[in-house]
Amino acid sequence: TNLVQQLLAFSRSVLHQPKPLQVPAFVQSVVQAFQSTLSGKVALEVAIRCGEDTEISADSALLRLALENVLSNAHWAVGAQGRIDVEVNTIRPDAAFLAEHPWATHEAYVLIVVTDNGPGIPSQFLPRIFDPFFTTKPQDTAQGMGLAATYGIVLQHSGMVEAESQEGLGTRLNLYLPMTTADPETQATGLPVADSADTILIADSDAAMLSLIAAICKRQDCQVLTANNSTEALRLAAEHYGALRLMVLEVGPPHMDGL
């Protein structure tokens, strides 16, 4: 269930219900709850460097998941002894910032920074840390979806996540979230709106993957046809020829060399 939740978050297909959220109090509550999960001699400190009324428009449940994922990764990095620092600040992009961060299209951002003094991330892995299922942890202890889900959630909030790391010096993750500048009731959710008449055919021999993709598409009000084998997929494609807007097909299905 957790993996499915993380996949949906990464794909930005979770129902997004933004409301006004005061970031300092929110971050402090997440960190306070996370304190109880710490093991060994791990210090977790919070520094609020903006007004207590600093506000964004956000889905608090999704944002909590995003921040918890980052904290969990920091905790794993420091192990039984280390330090994790969380900082909340604001930033108004100037020309120099925009030159290095062309994605910054809002007037002001809340910046949540999570820093750990763990071993750091090797430079060859750093560009991949937001890829789904990529992990440097032991395969039996991680799914590789935590930071991918965080990335998807922050993008769904029209923000950005950036990572800085150097081996032996720890890791820093920056979460940029647009400060509230308009009535949150009128702001877009970031999800594309599908035509209610859209019909999608999904074919996959893996029942779990078939169910997951179907659930994502149904959230967009699409009519979904599913097939767990090539024969059924061909039959459905023939029956609904002309109505299909999209087909999502397994690359190498059993008993047939491609679809």
mmCIF file of C-alpha atoms in Angstrom:
data_model
loop_
_atom_site.group_PDB
_atom_site.id
_atom_site.type_symbol
_atom_site.label_atom_id
_atom_site.label_comp_id
_atom_site.label_asym_id
_atom_site.label_seq_id
_atom_site.Cartn_x
_atom_site.Cartn_y
_atom_site.Cartn_z
ATOM 1 C CA THR A 1 0.000 0.000 0.000
ATOM 2 C CA ASN A 2 2.835 2.399 0.829
ATOM 3 C CA LEU A 3 4.545 1.655 -2.500
ATOM 4 C CA VAL A 4 1.339 2.393 -4.410
ATOM 5 C CA GLN A 5 0.933 5.654 -2.499
ATOM 6 C CA GLN A 6 4.494 6.661 -3.344
ATOM 7 C CA LEU A 7 4.028 5.753 -7.028
ATOM 8 C CA LEU A 8 0.884 7.834 -7.260
ATOM 9 C CA ALA A 9 2.679 10.723 -5.582
ATOM 10 C CA PHE A 10 5.585 10.489 -8.033
ATOM 11 C CA SER A 11 3.210 10.463 -11.004
ATOM 12 C CA ARG A 12 1.401 13.501 -9.539
ATOM 13 C CA SER A 13 -1.868 11.558 -9.803
ATOM 14 C CA VAL A 14 -2.908 11.791 -6.157
ATOM 15 C CA LEU A 15 -5.975 13.964 -5.611
ATOM 16 C CA HIS A 16 -4.566 17.378 -4.752
ATOM 17 C CA GLN A 17 -6.628 19.420 -2.266
ATOM 18 C CA PRO A 18 -4.702 22.626 -1.521
ATOM 19 C CA LYS A 19 -5.627 24.833 1.424
ATOM 20 C CA PRO A 20 -3.849 27.702 3.185
ATOM 21 C CA LEU A 21 -1.000 26.262 5.245
ATOM 22 C CA GLN A 22 1.277 28.124 7.647
ATOM 23 C CA VAL A 23 4.614 26.484 6.973
ATOM 24 C CA PRO A 24 6.551 27.098 10.230
ATOM 25 C CA ALA A 25 3.939 25.430 12.448
ATOM 26 C CA PHE A 26 3.455 22.635 9.914
ATOM 27 C CA VAL A 27 7.162 21.815 9.685
ATOM 28 C CA GLN A 28 7.547 21.894 13.453
ATOM 29 C CA SER A 29 4.653 19.430 13.854
ATOM 30 C CA VAL A 30 6.131 17.021 11.270
ATOM 31 C CA VAL A 31 9.563 17.175 12.883
ATOM 32 C CA GLN A 32 8.120 16.698 16.371
ATOM 33 C CA ALA A 33 6.263 13.566 15.241
ATOM 34 C CA PHE A 34 9.377 12.272 13.478
ATOM 35 C CA GLN A 35 11.470 12.685 16.640
ATOM 36 C CA SER A 36 9.903 9.548 18.109
ATOM 37 C CA THR A 37 11.248 7.412 15.256
ATOM 38 C CA LEU A 38 14.879 8.407 15.769
ATOM 39 C CA SER A 39 17.269 5.728 16.935
ATOM 40 C CA GLY A 40 20.636 5.986 18.624
ATOM 41 C CA LYS A 41 22.233 9.355 19.169
ATOM 42 C CA VAL A 42 20.690 11.389 16.374
ATOM 43 C CA ALA A 43 20.094 15.109 16.892
ATOM 44 C CA LEU A 44 17.223 16.714 14.977
ATOM 45 C CA GLU A 45 17.000 20.493 15.117
ATOM 46 C CA VAL A 46 14.637 23.023 13.518
ATOM 47 C CA ALA A 47 15.391 26.662 12.708
ATOM 48 C CA ILE A 48 12.537 28.960 11.638
ATOM 49 C CA ARG A 49 13.942 31.984 9.813
ATOM 50 C CA CYS A 50 10.685 33.512 8.595
ATOM 51 C CA GLY A 51 7.483 34.811 10.105
ATOM 52 C CA GLU A 52 5.162 32.332 11.802
ATOM 53 C CA ASP A 53 2.390 33.398 9.428
ATOM 54 C CA THR A 54 4.394 32.511 6.288
ATOM 55 C CA GLU A 55 1.834 30.722 4.157
ATOM 56 C CA ILE A 56 1.539 28.528 1.091
ATOM 57 C CA SER A 57 -1.376 26.809 -0.608
ATOM 58 C CA ALA A 58 -0.817 23.092 -0.120
ATOM 59 C CA ASP A 59 -2.287 19.688 0.546
ATOM 60 C CA SER A 60 -0.964 19.131 4.055
ATOM 61 C CA ALA A 61 -1.212 15.311 3.874
ATOM 62 C CA LEU A 62 0.843 15.154 0.675
ATOM 63 C CA LEU A 63 3.365 17.685 1.918
ATOM 64 C CA ARG A 64 3.735 15.745 5.171
ATOM 65 C CA LEU A 65 4.548 12.611 3.160
ATOM 66 C CA ALA A 66 7.114 14.550 1.123
ATOM 67 C CA LEU A 67 8.886 15.923 4.195
ATOM 68 C CA GLU A 68 8.767 12.598 6.036
ATOM 69 C CA ASN A 69 10.440 10.921 3.064
ATOM 70 C CA VAL A 70 13.277 13.443 3.152
ATOM 71 C CA LEU A 71 13.698 13.058 6.919
ATOM 72 C CA SER A 72 13.694 9.264 6.620
ATOM 73 C CA ASN A 73 16.469 9.392 4.043
ATOM 74 C CA ALA A 74 18.489 11.742 6.232
ATOM 75 C CA HIS A 75 17.988 9.436 9.219
ATOM 76 C CA TRP A 76 19.176 6.430 7.240
ATOM 77 C CA ALA A 77 22.199 8.401 6.050
ATOM 78 C CA VAL A 78 23.415 9.387 9.527
ATOM 79 C CA GLY A 79 22.740 5.968 11.031
ATOM 80 C CA ALA A 80 22.856 5.585 14.795
ATOM 81 C CA GLN A 81 24.740 8.800 15.406
ATOM 82 C CA GLY A 82 24.627 12.094 13.577
ATOM 83 C CA ARG A 83 22.795 15.336 13.046
ATOM 84 C CA ILE A 84 19.838 16.441 10.934
ATOM 85 C CA ASP A 85 18.984 20.115 10.563
ATOM 86 C CA VAL A 86 15.725 21.499 9.192
ATOM 87 C CA GLU A 87 15.475 25.150 8.216
ATOM 88 C CA VAL A 88 12.481 27.148 7.004
ATOM 89 C CA ASN A 89 13.133 30.388 5.179
ATOM 90 C CA THR A 90 11.780 32.491 2.330
ATOM 91 C CA ILE A 91 13.393 33.605 -0.886
ATOM 92 C CA ARG A 92 12.513 36.143 -3.547
ATOM 93 C CA PRO A 93 14.325 35.195 -6.749
ATOM 94 C CA ASP A 94 16.644 37.859 -8.141
ATOM 95 C CA ALA A 95 18.395 37.889 -11.515
ATOM 96 C CA ALA A 96 21.315 35.806 -10.263
ATOM 97 C CA PHE A 97 18.992 33.180 -8.775
ATOM 98 C CA LEU A 98 16.854 33.019 -11.931
ATOM 99 C CA ALA A 99 19.945 32.523 -14.064
ATOM 100 C CA GLU A 100 20.710 29.308 -12.159
ATOM 101 C CA HIS A 101 17.087 28.299 -11.482
ATOM 102 C CA PRO A 102 15.050 29.002 -14.641
ATOM 103 C CA TRP A 103 12.089 27.032 -13.246
ATOM 104 C CA ALA A 104 11.450 29.771 -10.639
ATOM 105 C CA THR A 105 8.404 31.555 -12.087
ATOM 106 C CA HIS A 106 6.823 32.757 -8.814
ATOM 107 C CA GLU A 107 7.593 36.008 -7.012
ATOM 108 C CA ALA A 108 8.480 34.321 -3.725
ATOM 109 C CA TYR A 109 9.100 30.848 -2.358
ATOM 110 C CA VAL A 110 9.168 29.165 1.011
ATOM 111 C CA LEU A 111 12.410 27.199 1.241
ATOM 112 C CA ILE A 112 12.515 24.086 3.430
ATOM 113 C CA VAL A 113 16.075 22.802 3.788
ATOM 114 C CA VAL A 114 16.957 19.400 5.271
ATOM 115 C CA THR A 115 20.666 18.824 5.881
ATOM 116 C CA ASP A 116 22.396 15.754 7.309
ATOM 117 C CA ASN A 117 26.033 15.065 8.187
ATOM 118 C CA GLY A 118 25.994 11.552 6.778
ATOM 119 C CA PRO A 119 28.497 10.120 4.279
ATOM 120 C CA GLY A 120 27.062 12.035 1.331
ATOM 121 C CA ILE A 121 26.039 10.774 -2.085
ATOM 122 C CA PRO A 122 28.611 9.809 -4.745
ATOM 123 C CA SER A 123 28.602 12.312 -7.602
ATOM 124 C CA GLN A 124 27.682 9.677 -10.194
ATOM 125 C CA PHE A 125 24.486 8.858 -8.266
ATOM 126 C CA LEU A 126 23.348 12.396 -7.420
ATOM 127 C CA PRO A 127 21.538 13.077 -10.749
ATOM 128 C CA ARG A 128 19.477 9.891 -10.257
ATOM 129 C CA ILE A 129 18.244 10.214 -6.684
ATOM 130 C CA PHE A 130 14.766 11.364 -7.764
ATOM 131 C CA ASP A 131 14.355 8.483 -10.232
ATOM 132 C CA PRO A 132 11.681 5.961 -9.200
ATOM 133 C CA PHE A 133 13.087 2.716 -7.787
ATOM 134 C CA PHE A 134 16.630 4.070 -7.692
ATOM 135 C CA THR A 135 18.284 3.573 -4.317
ATOM 136 C CA THR A 136 21.754 3.224 -2.842
ATOM 137 C CA LYS A 137 20.328 1.367 0.144
ATOM 138 C CA PRO A 138 20.334 -2.444 0.473
ATOM 139 C CA GLN A 139 17.656 -3.874 -1.810
ATOM 140 C CA ASP A 140 15.905 -5.669 1.047
ATOM 141 C CA THR A 141 15.454 -2.450 3.041
ATOM 142 C CA ALA A 142 14.290 0.098 0.462
ATOM 143 C CA GLN A 143 11.904 0.515 -2.456
ATOM 144 C CA GLY A 144 13.618 3.521 -3.993
ATOM 145 C CA MET A 145 10.413 5.580 -4.119
ATOM 146 C CA GLY A 146 10.737 8.004 -1.186
ATOM 147 C CA LEU A 147 12.565 10.867 -2.881
ATOM 148 C CA ALA A 148 10.799 10.182 -6.181
ATOM 149 C CA ALA A 149 7.461 10.657 -4.416
ATOM 150 C CA THR A 150 8.726 13.833 -2.726
ATOM 151 C CA TYR A 151 9.795 15.187 -6.113
ATOM 152 C CA GLY A 152 6.377 14.468 -7.607
ATOM 153 C CA ILE A 153 4.516 16.041 -4.684
ATOM 154 C CA VAL A 154 6.573 19.235 -4.724
ATOM 155 C CA LEU A 155 6.166 19.568 -8.496
ATOM 156 C CA GLN A 156 2.418 19.091 -8.042
ATOM 157 C CA HIS A 157 2.571 22.138 -5.761
ATOM 158 C CA SER A 158 4.351 24.112 -8.548
ATOM 159 C CA GLY A 159 7.613 23.901 -6.620
ATOM 160 C CA MET A 160 11.006 22.273 -7.070
ATOM 161 C CA VAL A 161 13.379 19.971 -5.183
ATOM 162 C CA GLU A 162 17.144 20.257 -5.532
ATOM 163 C CA ALA A 163 19.887 18.215 -3.917
ATOM 164 C CA GLU A 164 23.450 19.068 -3.004
ATOM 165 C CA SER A 165 25.908 16.512 -1.697
ATOM 166 C CA GLN A 166 29.566 15.734 -1.404
ATOM 167 C CA GLU A 167 31.072 12.487 -0.207
ATOM 168 C CA GLY A 168 32.160 12.776 3.389
ATOM 169 C CA LEU A 169 30.333 16.071 3.941
ATOM 170 C CA GLY A 170 26.670 15.085 4.029
ATOM 171 C CA THR A 171 23.627 15.964 1.943
ATOM 172 C CA ARG A 172 21.301 18.940 1.645
ATOM 173 C CA LEU A 173 17.842 18.872 0.071
ATOM 174 C CA ASN A 174 16.082 22.121 -0.813
ATOM 175 C CA LEU A 175 12.299 22.112 -1.170
ATOM 176 C CA TYR A 176 10.983 25.270 -2.861
ATOM 177 C CA LEU A 177 7.247 25.940 -2.527
ATOM 178 C CA PRO A 178 5.492 29.048 -3.903
ATOM 179 C CA MET A 179 4.299 31.463 -1.247
ATOM 180 C CA THR A 180 0.613 32.290 -1.359
ATOM 181 C CA THR A 181 0.010 35.189 -3.725
ATOM 182 C CA ALA A 182 -3.597 34.531 -4.714
ATOM 183 C CA ASP A 183 -6.821 33.086 -3.410
ATOM 184 C CA PRO A 184 -6.017 29.359 -2.996
ATOM 185 C CA GLU A 185 -9.540 28.487 -4.094
ATOM 186 C CA THR A 186 -8.736 29.808 -7.574
ATOM 187 C CA GLN A 187 -5.315 28.207 -7.958
ATOM 188 C CA ALA A 188 -4.857 25.251 -10.272
ATOM 189 C CA THR A 189 -4.173 21.841 -8.790
ATOM 190 C CA GLY A 190 -1.453 20.988 -11.277
ATOM 191 C CA LEU A 191 -3.343 17.952 -12.615
ATOM 192 C CA PRO A 192 -4.267 17.788 -16.279
ATOM 193 C CA VAL A 193 -7.991 17.567 -16.916
ATOM 194 C CA ALA A 194 -8.931 14.723 -19.206
ATOM 195 C CA ASP A 195 -11.899 14.675 -21.517
ATOM 196 C CA SER A 196 -14.560 12.532 -19.842
ATOM 197 C CA ALA A 197 -14.943 10.674 -23.160
ATOM 198 C CA ASP A 198 -11.292 9.587 -23.250
ATOM 199 C CA THR A 199 -10.955 5.812 -23.475
ATOM 200 C CA ILE A 200 -7.677 4.155 -22.570
ATOM 201 C CA LEU A 201 -6.637 0.536 -23.078
ATOM 202 C CA ILE A 202 -4.109 -0.842 -20.594
ATOM 203 C CA ALA A 203 -2.497 -4.244 -21.134
ATOM 204 C CA ASP A 204 -0.086 -5.828 -18.660
ATOM 205 C CA SER A 205 0.429 -9.387 -17.450
ATOM 206 C CA ASP A 206 1.389 -8.104 -13.994
ATOM 207 C CA ALA A 207 -1.893 -7.760 -12.086
ATOM 208 C CA ALA A 208 -0.500 -5.262 -9.559
ATOM 209 C CA MET A 209 0.933 -2.991 -12.256
ATOM 210 C CA LEU A 210 -2.280 -3.261 -14.294
ATOM 211 C CA SER A 211 -4.333 -2.218 -11.268
ATOM 212 C CA LEU A 212 -2.003 0.683 -10.444
ATOM 213 C CA ILE A 213 -1.997 2.179 -13.944
ATOM 214 C CA ALA A 214 -5.769 1.764 -14.197
ATOM 215 C CA ALA A 215 -6.259 3.573 -10.882
ATOM 216 C CA ILE A 216 -4.101 6.492 -12.051
ATOM 217 C CA CYS A 217 -6.077 6.828 -15.288
ATOM 218 C CA LYS A 218 -9.445 6.569 -13.558
ATOM 219 C CA ARG A 219 -8.500 9.482 -11.325
ATOM 220 C CA GLN A 220 -8.462 11.558 -14.517
ATOM 221 C CA ASP A 221 -12.073 10.567 -15.307
ATOM 222 C CA CYS A 222 -11.061 8.323 -18.197
ATOM 223 C CA GLN A 223 -12.892 5.221 -19.317
ATOM 224 C CA VAL A 224 -10.399 2.413 -18.729
ATOM 225 C CA LEU A 225 -10.252 -0.952 -20.485
ATOM 226 C CA THR A 226 -7.873 -3.539 -19.037
ATOM 227 C CA ALA A 227 -6.379 -6.742 -20.406
ATOM 228 C CA ASN A 228 -3.978 -9.153 -18.726
ATOM 229 C CA ASN A 229 -2.865 -10.871 -21.931
ATOM 230 C CA SER A 230 -2.201 -10.048 -25.570
ATOM 231 C CA THR A 231 -5.226 -11.890 -26.927
ATOM 232 C CA GLU A 232 -7.624 -9.944 -24.718
ATOM 233 C CA ALA A 233 -5.861 -6.682 -25.556
ATOM 234 C CA LEU A 234 -6.256 -7.290 -29.297
ATOM 235 C CA ARG A 235 -9.929 -8.169 -28.851
ATOM 236 C CA LEU A 236 -10.651 -4.993 -26.871
ATOM 237 C CA ALA A 237 -8.697 -2.872 -29.355
ATOM 238 C CA ALA A 238 -10.782 -4.254 -32.223
ATOM 239 C CA GLU A 239 -14.083 -3.793 -30.362
ATOM 240 C CA HIS A 240 -13.329 -0.190 -29.424
ATOM 241 C CA TYR A 241 -11.509 0.842 -32.596
ATOM 242 C CA GLY A 242 -12.032 4.544 -33.187
ATOM 243 C CA ALA A 243 -12.858 5.303 -29.546
ATOM 244 C CA LEU A 244 -9.405 4.619 -28.099
ATOM 245 C CA ARG A 245 -7.364 7.736 -27.333
ATOM 246 C CA LEU A 246 -4.406 5.941 -25.774
ATOM 247 C CA MET A 247 -2.993 2.444 -25.289
ATOM 248 C CA VAL A 248 -0.556 1.615 -22.479
ATOM 249 C CA LEU A 249 1.076 -1.696 -23.357
ATOM 250 C CA GLU A 250 3.579 -4.051 -21.773
ATOM 251 C CA VAL A 251 6.848 -4.069 -23.717
ATOM 252 C CA GLY A 252 7.358 -7.833 -23.729
ATOM 253 C CA PRO A 253 4.074 -9.630 -22.960
ATOM 254 C CA PRO A 254 4.044 -13.437 -22.571
ATOM 255 C CA HIS A 255 3.165 -15.571 -25.599
ATOM 256 C CA MET A 256 3.583 -12.728 -28.090
ATOM 257 C CA ASP A 257 6.560 -10.773 -29.337
ATOM 258 C CA GLY A 258 5.205 -7.282 -28.668
ATOM 259 C CA LEU A 259 1.723 -5.865 -29.169
#
